[in-house]
mmCIF file of N, CA and C in Angstrom:
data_model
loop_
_atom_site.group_PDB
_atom_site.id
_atom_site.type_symbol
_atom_site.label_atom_id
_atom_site.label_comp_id
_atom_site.label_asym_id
_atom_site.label_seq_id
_atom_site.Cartn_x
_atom_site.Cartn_y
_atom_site.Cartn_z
ATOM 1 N N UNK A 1 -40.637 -12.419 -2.060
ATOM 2 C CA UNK A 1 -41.970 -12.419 -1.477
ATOM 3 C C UNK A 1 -42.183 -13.718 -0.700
ATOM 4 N N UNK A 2 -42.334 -13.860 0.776
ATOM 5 C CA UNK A 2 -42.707 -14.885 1.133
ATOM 6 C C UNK A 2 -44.294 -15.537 0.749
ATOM 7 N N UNK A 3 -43.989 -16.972 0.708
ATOM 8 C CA UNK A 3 -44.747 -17.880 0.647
ATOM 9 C C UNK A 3 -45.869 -18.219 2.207
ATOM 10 N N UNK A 4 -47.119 -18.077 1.698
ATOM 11 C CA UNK A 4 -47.770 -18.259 3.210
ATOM 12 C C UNK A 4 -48.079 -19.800 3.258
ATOM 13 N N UNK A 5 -47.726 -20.499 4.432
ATOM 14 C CA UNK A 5 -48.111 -21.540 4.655
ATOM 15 C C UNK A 5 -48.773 -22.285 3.731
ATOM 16 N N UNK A 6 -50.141 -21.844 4.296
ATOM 17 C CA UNK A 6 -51.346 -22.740 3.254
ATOM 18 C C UNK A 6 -50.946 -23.267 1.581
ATOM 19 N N UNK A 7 -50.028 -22.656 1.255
ATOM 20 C CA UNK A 7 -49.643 -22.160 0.078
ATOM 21 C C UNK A 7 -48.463 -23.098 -0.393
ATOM 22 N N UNK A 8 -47.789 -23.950 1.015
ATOM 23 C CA UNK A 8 -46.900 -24.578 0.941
ATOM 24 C C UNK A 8 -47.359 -25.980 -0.056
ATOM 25 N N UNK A 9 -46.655 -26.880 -0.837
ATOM 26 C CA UNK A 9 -46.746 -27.691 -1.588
ATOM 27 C C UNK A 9 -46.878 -29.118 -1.283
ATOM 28 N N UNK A 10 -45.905 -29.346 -0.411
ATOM 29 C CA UNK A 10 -46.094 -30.960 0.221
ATOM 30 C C UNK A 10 -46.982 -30.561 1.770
ATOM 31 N N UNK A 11 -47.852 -31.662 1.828
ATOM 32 C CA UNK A 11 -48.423 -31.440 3.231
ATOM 33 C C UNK A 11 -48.146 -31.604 4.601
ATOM 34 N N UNK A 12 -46.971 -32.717 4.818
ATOM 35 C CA UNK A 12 -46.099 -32.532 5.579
ATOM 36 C C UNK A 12 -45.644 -31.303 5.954
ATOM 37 N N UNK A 13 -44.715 -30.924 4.964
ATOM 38 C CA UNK A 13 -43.999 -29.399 5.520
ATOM 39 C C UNK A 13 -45.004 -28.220 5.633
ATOM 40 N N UNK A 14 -45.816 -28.412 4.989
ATOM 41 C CA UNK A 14 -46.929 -27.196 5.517
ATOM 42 C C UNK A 14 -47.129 -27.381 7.323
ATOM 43 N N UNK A 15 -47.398 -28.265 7.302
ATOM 44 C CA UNK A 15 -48.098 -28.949 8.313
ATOM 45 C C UNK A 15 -47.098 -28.358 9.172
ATOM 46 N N UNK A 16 -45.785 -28.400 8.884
ATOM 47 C CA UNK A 16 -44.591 -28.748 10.064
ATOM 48 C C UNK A 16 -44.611 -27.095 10.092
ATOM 49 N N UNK A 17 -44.404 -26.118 9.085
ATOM 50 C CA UNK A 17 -44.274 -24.551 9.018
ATOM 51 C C UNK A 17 -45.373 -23.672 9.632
ATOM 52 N N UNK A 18 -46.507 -24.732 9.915
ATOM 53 C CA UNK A 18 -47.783 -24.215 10.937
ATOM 54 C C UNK A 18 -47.672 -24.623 12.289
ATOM 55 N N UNK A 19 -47.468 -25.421 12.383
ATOM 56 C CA UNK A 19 -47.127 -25.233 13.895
ATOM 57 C C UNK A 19 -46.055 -25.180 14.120
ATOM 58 N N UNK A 20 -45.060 -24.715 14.136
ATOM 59 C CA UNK A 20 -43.868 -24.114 14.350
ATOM 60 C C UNK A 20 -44.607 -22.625 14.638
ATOM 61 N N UNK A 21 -45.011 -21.993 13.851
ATOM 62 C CA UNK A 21 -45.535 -20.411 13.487
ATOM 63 C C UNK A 21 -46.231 -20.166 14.385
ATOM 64 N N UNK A 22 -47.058 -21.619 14.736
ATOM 65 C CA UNK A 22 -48.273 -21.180 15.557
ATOM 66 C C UNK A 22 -48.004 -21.736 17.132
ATOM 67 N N UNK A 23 -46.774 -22.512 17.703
ATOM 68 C CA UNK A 23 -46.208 -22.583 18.695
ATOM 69 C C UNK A 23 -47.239 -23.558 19.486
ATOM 70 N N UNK A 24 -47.242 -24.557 18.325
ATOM 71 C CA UNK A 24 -48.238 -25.909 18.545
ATOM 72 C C UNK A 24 -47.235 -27.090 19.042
ATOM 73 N N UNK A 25 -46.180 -27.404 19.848
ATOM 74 C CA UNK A 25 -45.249 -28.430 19.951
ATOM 75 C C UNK A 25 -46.014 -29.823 20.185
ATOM 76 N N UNK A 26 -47.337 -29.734 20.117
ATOM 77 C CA UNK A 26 -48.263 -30.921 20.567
ATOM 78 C C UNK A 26 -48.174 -31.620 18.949
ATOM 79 N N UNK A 27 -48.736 -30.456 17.749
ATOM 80 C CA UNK A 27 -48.971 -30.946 16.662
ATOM 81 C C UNK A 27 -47.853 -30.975 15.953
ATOM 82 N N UNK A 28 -46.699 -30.467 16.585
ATOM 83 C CA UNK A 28 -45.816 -30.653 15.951
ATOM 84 C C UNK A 28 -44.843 -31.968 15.834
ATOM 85 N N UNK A 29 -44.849 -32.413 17.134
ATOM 86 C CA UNK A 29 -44.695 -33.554 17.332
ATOM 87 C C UNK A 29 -45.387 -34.607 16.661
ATOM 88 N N UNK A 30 -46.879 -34.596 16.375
ATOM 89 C CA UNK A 30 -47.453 -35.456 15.845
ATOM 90 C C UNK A 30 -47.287 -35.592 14.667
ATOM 91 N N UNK A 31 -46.293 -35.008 13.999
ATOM 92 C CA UNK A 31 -46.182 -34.741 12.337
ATOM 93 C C UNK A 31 -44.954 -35.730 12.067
ATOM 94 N N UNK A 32 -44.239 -35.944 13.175
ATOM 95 C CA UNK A 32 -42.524 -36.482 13.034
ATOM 96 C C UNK A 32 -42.964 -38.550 13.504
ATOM 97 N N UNK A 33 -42.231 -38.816 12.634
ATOM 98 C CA UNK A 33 -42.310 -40.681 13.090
ATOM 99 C C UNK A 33 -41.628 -40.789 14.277
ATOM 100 N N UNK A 34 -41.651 -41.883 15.362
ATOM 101 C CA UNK A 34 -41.159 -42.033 16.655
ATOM 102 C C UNK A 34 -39.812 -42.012 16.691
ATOM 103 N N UNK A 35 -39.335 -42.232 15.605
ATOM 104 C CA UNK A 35 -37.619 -42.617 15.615
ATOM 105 C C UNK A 35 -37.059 -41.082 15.062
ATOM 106 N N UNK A 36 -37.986 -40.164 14.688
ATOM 107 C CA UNK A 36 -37.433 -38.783 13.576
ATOM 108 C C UNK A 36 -36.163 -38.321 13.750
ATOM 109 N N UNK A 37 -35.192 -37.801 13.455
ATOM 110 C CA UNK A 37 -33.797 -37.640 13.846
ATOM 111 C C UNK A 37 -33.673 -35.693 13.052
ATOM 112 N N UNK A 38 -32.700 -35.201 13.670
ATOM 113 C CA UNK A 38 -32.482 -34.031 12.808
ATOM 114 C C UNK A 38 -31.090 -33.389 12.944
ATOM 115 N N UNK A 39 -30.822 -32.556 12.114
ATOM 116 C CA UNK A 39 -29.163 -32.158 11.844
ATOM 117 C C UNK A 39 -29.310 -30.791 11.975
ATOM 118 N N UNK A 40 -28.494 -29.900 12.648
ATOM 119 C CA UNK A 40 -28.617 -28.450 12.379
ATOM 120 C C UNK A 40 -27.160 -28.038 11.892
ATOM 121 N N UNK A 41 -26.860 -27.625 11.198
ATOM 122 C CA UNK A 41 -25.355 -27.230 10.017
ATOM 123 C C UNK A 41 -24.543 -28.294 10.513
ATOM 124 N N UNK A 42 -24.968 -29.382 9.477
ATOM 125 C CA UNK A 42 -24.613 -30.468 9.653
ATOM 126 C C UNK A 42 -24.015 -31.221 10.501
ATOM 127 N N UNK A 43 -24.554 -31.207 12.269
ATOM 128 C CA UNK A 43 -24.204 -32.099 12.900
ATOM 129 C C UNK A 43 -25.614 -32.672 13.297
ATOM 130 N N UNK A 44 -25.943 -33.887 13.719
ATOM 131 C CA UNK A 44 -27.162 -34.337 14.452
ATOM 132 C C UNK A 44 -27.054 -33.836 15.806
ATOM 133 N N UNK A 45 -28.174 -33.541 16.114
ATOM 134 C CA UNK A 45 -28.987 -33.028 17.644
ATOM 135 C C UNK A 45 -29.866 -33.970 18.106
ATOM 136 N N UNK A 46 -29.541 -33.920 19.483
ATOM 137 C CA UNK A 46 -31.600 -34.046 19.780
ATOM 138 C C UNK A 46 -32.007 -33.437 20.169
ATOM 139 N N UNK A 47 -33.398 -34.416 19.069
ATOM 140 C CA UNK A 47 -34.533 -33.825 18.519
ATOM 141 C C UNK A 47 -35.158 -32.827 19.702
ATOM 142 N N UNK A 48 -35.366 -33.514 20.416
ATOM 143 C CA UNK A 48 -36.418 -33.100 21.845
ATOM 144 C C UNK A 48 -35.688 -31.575 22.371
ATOM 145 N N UNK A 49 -34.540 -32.219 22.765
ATOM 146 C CA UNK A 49 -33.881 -30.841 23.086
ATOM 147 C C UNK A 49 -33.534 -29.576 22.050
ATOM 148 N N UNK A 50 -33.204 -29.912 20.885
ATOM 149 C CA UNK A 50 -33.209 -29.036 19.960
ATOM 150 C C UNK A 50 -34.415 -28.059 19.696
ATOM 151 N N UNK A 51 -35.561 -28.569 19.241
ATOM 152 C CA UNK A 51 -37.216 -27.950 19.274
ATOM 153 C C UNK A 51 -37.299 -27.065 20.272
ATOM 154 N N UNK A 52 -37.453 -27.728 21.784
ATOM 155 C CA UNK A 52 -37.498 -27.011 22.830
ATOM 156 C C UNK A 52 -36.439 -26.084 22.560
ATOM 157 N N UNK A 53 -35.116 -25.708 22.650
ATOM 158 C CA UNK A 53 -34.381 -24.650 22.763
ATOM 159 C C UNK A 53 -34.465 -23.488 21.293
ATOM 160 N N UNK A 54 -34.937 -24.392 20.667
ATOM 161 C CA UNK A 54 -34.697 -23.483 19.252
ATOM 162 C C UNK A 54 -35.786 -22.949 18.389
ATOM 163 N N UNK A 55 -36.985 -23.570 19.168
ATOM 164 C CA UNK A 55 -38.221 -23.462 18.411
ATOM 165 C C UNK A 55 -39.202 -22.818 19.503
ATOM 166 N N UNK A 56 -39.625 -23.440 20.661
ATOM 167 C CA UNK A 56 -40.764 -23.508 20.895
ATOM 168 C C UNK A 56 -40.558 -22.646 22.315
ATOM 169 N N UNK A 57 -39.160 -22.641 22.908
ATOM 170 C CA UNK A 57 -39.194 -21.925 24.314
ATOM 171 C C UNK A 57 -38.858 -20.301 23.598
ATOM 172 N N UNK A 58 -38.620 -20.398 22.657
ATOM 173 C CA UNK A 58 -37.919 -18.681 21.831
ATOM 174 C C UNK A 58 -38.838 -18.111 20.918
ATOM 175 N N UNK A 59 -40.098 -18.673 20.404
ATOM 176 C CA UNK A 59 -40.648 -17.825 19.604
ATOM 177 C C UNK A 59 -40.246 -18.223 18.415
ATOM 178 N N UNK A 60 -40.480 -19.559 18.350
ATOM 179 C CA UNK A 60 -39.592 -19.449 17.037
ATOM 180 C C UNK A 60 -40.600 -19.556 15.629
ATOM 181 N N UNK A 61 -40.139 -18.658 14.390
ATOM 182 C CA UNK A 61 -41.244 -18.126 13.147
ATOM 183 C C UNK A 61 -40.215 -18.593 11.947
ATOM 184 N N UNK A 62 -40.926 -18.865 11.179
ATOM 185 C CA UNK A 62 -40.460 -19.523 9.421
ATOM 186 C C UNK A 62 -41.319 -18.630 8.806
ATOM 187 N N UNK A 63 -40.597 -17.511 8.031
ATOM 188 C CA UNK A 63 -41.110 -16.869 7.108
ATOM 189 C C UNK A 63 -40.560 -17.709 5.703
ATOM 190 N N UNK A 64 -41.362 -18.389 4.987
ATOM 191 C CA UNK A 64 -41.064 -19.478 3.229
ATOM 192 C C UNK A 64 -40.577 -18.486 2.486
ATOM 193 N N UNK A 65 -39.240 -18.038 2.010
ATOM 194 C CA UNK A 65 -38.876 -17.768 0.821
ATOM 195 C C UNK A 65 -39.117 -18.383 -0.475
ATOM 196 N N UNK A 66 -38.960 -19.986 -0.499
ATOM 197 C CA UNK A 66 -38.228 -20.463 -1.606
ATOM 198 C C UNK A 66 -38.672 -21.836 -1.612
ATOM 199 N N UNK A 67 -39.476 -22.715 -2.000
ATOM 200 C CA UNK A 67 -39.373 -23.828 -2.072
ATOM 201 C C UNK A 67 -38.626 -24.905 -2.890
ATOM 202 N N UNK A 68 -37.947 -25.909 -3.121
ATOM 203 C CA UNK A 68 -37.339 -26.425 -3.846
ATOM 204 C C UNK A 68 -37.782 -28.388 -3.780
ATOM 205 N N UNK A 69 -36.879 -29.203 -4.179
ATOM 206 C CA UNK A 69 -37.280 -30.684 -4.251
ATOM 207 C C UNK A 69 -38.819 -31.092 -4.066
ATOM 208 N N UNK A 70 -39.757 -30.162 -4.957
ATOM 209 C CA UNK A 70 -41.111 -30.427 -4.996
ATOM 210 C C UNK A 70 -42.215 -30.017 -3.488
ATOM 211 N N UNK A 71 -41.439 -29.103 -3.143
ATOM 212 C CA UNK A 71 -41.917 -28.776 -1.559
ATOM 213 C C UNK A 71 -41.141 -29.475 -0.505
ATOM 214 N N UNK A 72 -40.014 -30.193 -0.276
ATOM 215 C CA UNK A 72 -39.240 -30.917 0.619
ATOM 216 C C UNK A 72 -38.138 -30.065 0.899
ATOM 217 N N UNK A 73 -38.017 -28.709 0.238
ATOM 218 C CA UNK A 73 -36.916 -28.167 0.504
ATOM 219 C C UNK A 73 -36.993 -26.488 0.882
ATOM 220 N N UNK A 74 -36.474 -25.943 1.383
ATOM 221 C CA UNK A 74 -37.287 -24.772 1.821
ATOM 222 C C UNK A 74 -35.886 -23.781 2.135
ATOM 223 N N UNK A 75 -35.969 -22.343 1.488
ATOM 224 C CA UNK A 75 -35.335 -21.403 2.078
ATOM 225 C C UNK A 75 -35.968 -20.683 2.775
ATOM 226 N N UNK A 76 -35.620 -20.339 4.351
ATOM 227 C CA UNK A 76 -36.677 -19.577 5.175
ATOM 228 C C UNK A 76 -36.081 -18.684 6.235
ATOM 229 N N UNK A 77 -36.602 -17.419 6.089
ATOM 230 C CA UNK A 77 -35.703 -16.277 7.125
ATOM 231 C C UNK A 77 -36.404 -16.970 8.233
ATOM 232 N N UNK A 78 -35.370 -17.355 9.163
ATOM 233 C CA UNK A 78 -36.237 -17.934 10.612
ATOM 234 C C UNK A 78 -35.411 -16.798 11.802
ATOM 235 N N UNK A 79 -36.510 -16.962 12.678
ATOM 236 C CA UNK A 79 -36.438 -16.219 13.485
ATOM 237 C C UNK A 79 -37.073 -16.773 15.208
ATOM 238 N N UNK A 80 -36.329 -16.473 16.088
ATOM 239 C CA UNK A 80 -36.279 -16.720 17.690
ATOM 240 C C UNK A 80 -35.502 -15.602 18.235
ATOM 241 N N UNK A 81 -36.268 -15.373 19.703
ATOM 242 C CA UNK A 81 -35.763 -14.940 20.315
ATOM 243 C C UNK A 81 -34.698 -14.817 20.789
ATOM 244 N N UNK A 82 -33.880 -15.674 20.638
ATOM 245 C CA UNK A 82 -32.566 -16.233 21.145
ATOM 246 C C UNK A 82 -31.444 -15.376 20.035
ATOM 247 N N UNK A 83 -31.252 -16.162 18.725
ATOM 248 C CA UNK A 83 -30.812 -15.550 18.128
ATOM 249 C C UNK A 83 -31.208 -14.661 16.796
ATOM 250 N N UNK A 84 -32.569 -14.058 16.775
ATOM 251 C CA UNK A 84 -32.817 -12.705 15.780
ATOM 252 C C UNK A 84 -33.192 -13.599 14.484
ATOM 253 N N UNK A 85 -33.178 -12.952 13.387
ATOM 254 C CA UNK A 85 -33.472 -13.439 12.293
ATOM 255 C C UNK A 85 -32.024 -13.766 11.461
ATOM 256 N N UNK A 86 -32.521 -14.522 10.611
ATOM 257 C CA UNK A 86 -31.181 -15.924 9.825
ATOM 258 C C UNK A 86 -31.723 -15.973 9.189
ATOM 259 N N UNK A 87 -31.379 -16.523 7.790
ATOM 260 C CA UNK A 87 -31.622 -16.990 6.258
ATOM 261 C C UNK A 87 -31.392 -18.571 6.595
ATOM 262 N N UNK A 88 -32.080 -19.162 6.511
ATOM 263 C CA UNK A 88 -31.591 -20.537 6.785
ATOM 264 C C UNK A 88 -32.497 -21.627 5.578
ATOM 265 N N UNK A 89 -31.424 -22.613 5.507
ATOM 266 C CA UNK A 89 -32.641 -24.150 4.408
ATOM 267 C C UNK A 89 -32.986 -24.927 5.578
ATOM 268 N N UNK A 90 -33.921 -25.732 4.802
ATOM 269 C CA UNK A 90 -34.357 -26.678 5.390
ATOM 270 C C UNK A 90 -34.988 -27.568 4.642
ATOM 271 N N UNK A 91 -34.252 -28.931 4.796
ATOM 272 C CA UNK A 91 -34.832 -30.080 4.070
ATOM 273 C C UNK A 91 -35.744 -31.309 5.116
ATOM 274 N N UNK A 92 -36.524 -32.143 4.195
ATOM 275 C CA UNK A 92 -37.528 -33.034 4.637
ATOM 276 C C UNK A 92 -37.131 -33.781 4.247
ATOM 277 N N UNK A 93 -37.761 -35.285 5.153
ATOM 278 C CA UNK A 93 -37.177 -36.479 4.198
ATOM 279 C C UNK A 93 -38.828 -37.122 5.335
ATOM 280 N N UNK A 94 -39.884 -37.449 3.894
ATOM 281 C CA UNK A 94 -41.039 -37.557 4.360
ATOM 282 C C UNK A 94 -41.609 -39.198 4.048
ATOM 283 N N UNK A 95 -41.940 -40.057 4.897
ATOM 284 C CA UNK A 95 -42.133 -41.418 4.460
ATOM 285 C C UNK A 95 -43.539 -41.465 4.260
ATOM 286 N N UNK A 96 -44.221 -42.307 3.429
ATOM 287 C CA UNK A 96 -45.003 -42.784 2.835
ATOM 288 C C UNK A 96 -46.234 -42.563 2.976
ATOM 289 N N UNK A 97 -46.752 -42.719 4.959
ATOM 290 C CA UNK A 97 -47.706 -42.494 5.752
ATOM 291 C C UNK A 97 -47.544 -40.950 6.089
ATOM 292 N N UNK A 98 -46.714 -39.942 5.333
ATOM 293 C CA UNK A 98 -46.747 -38.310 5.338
ATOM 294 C C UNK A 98 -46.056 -38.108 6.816
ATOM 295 N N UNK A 99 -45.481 -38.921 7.335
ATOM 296 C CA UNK A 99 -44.757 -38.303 8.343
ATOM 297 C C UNK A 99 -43.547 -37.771 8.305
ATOM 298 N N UNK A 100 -42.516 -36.941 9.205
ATOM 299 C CA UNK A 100 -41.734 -36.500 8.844
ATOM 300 C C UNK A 100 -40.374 -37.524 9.786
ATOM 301 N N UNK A 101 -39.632 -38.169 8.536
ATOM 302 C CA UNK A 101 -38.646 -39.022 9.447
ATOM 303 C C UNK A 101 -37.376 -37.921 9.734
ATOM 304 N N UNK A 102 -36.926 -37.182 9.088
ATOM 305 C CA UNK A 102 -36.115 -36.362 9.387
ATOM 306 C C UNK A 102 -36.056 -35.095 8.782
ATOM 307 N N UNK A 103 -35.653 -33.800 9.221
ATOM 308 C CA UNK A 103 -34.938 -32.681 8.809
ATOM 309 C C UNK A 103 -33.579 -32.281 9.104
ATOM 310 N N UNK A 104 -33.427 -31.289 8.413
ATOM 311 C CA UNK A 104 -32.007 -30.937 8.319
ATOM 312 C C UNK A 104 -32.366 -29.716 8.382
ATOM 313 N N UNK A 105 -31.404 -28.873 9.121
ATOM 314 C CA UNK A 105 -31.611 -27.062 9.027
ATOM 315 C C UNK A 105 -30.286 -26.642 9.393
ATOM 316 N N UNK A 106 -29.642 -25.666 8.763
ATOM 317 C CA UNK A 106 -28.621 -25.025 8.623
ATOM 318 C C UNK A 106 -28.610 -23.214 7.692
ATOM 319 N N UNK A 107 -27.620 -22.713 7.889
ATOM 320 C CA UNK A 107 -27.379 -21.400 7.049
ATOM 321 C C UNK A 107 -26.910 -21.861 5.832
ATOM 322 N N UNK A 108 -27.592 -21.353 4.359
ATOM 323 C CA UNK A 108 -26.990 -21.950 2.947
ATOM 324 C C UNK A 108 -25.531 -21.328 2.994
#
């Protein structure tokens, strides 16, 4: 049974699983620290270019399966236009002031 947003546990990743959903790249951005870095099956990307191609020019949706590491960790059928729906994790690594310094997203 997916998990709806609101419902999510840490406020960061809520934060980050709503606008993603809701194809907010303004607020989404505002959620990540200036330096934020991210990995997709374990290589680093950039950030900028990654979002744009994978998120925000495709439609891209996080349906929450699974939360794990107290809400920092997330199994989520994601889905874009580009490539269809995937089972994919996704981890947070959230500093102090609730921003998001990095994620990681890959297929478990």
């Amino acid at each position: 049974m997916t998990i709806q947003p609101a419902r999510l546990s840490d406020p960061a990743v809520r934060a980050f699983v709503t606008a993603v959903n809701a194809h907010d790249r303004d607020a989404f951005l505002a959620l990540l620290t200036p330096d934020a870095t991210m990995s997709d099956d374990g290589a680093d990307r950039d950030l900028g270019d990654w979002i744009d191609r994978e998120i925000f020019s495709c439609n891209g949706h996080m349906a929450v399966d699974k939360e794990t590491r107290d809400g920092r960790g997330l199994v989520v059928n994601y889905r874009n236009d580009t490539w269809g729906e995937m089972r994919t994790r996704w981890s947070f690594q959230v500093h102090d002031d609730g921003r998001i310094a990095r994620f990681e997203t890959g297929q478990p």
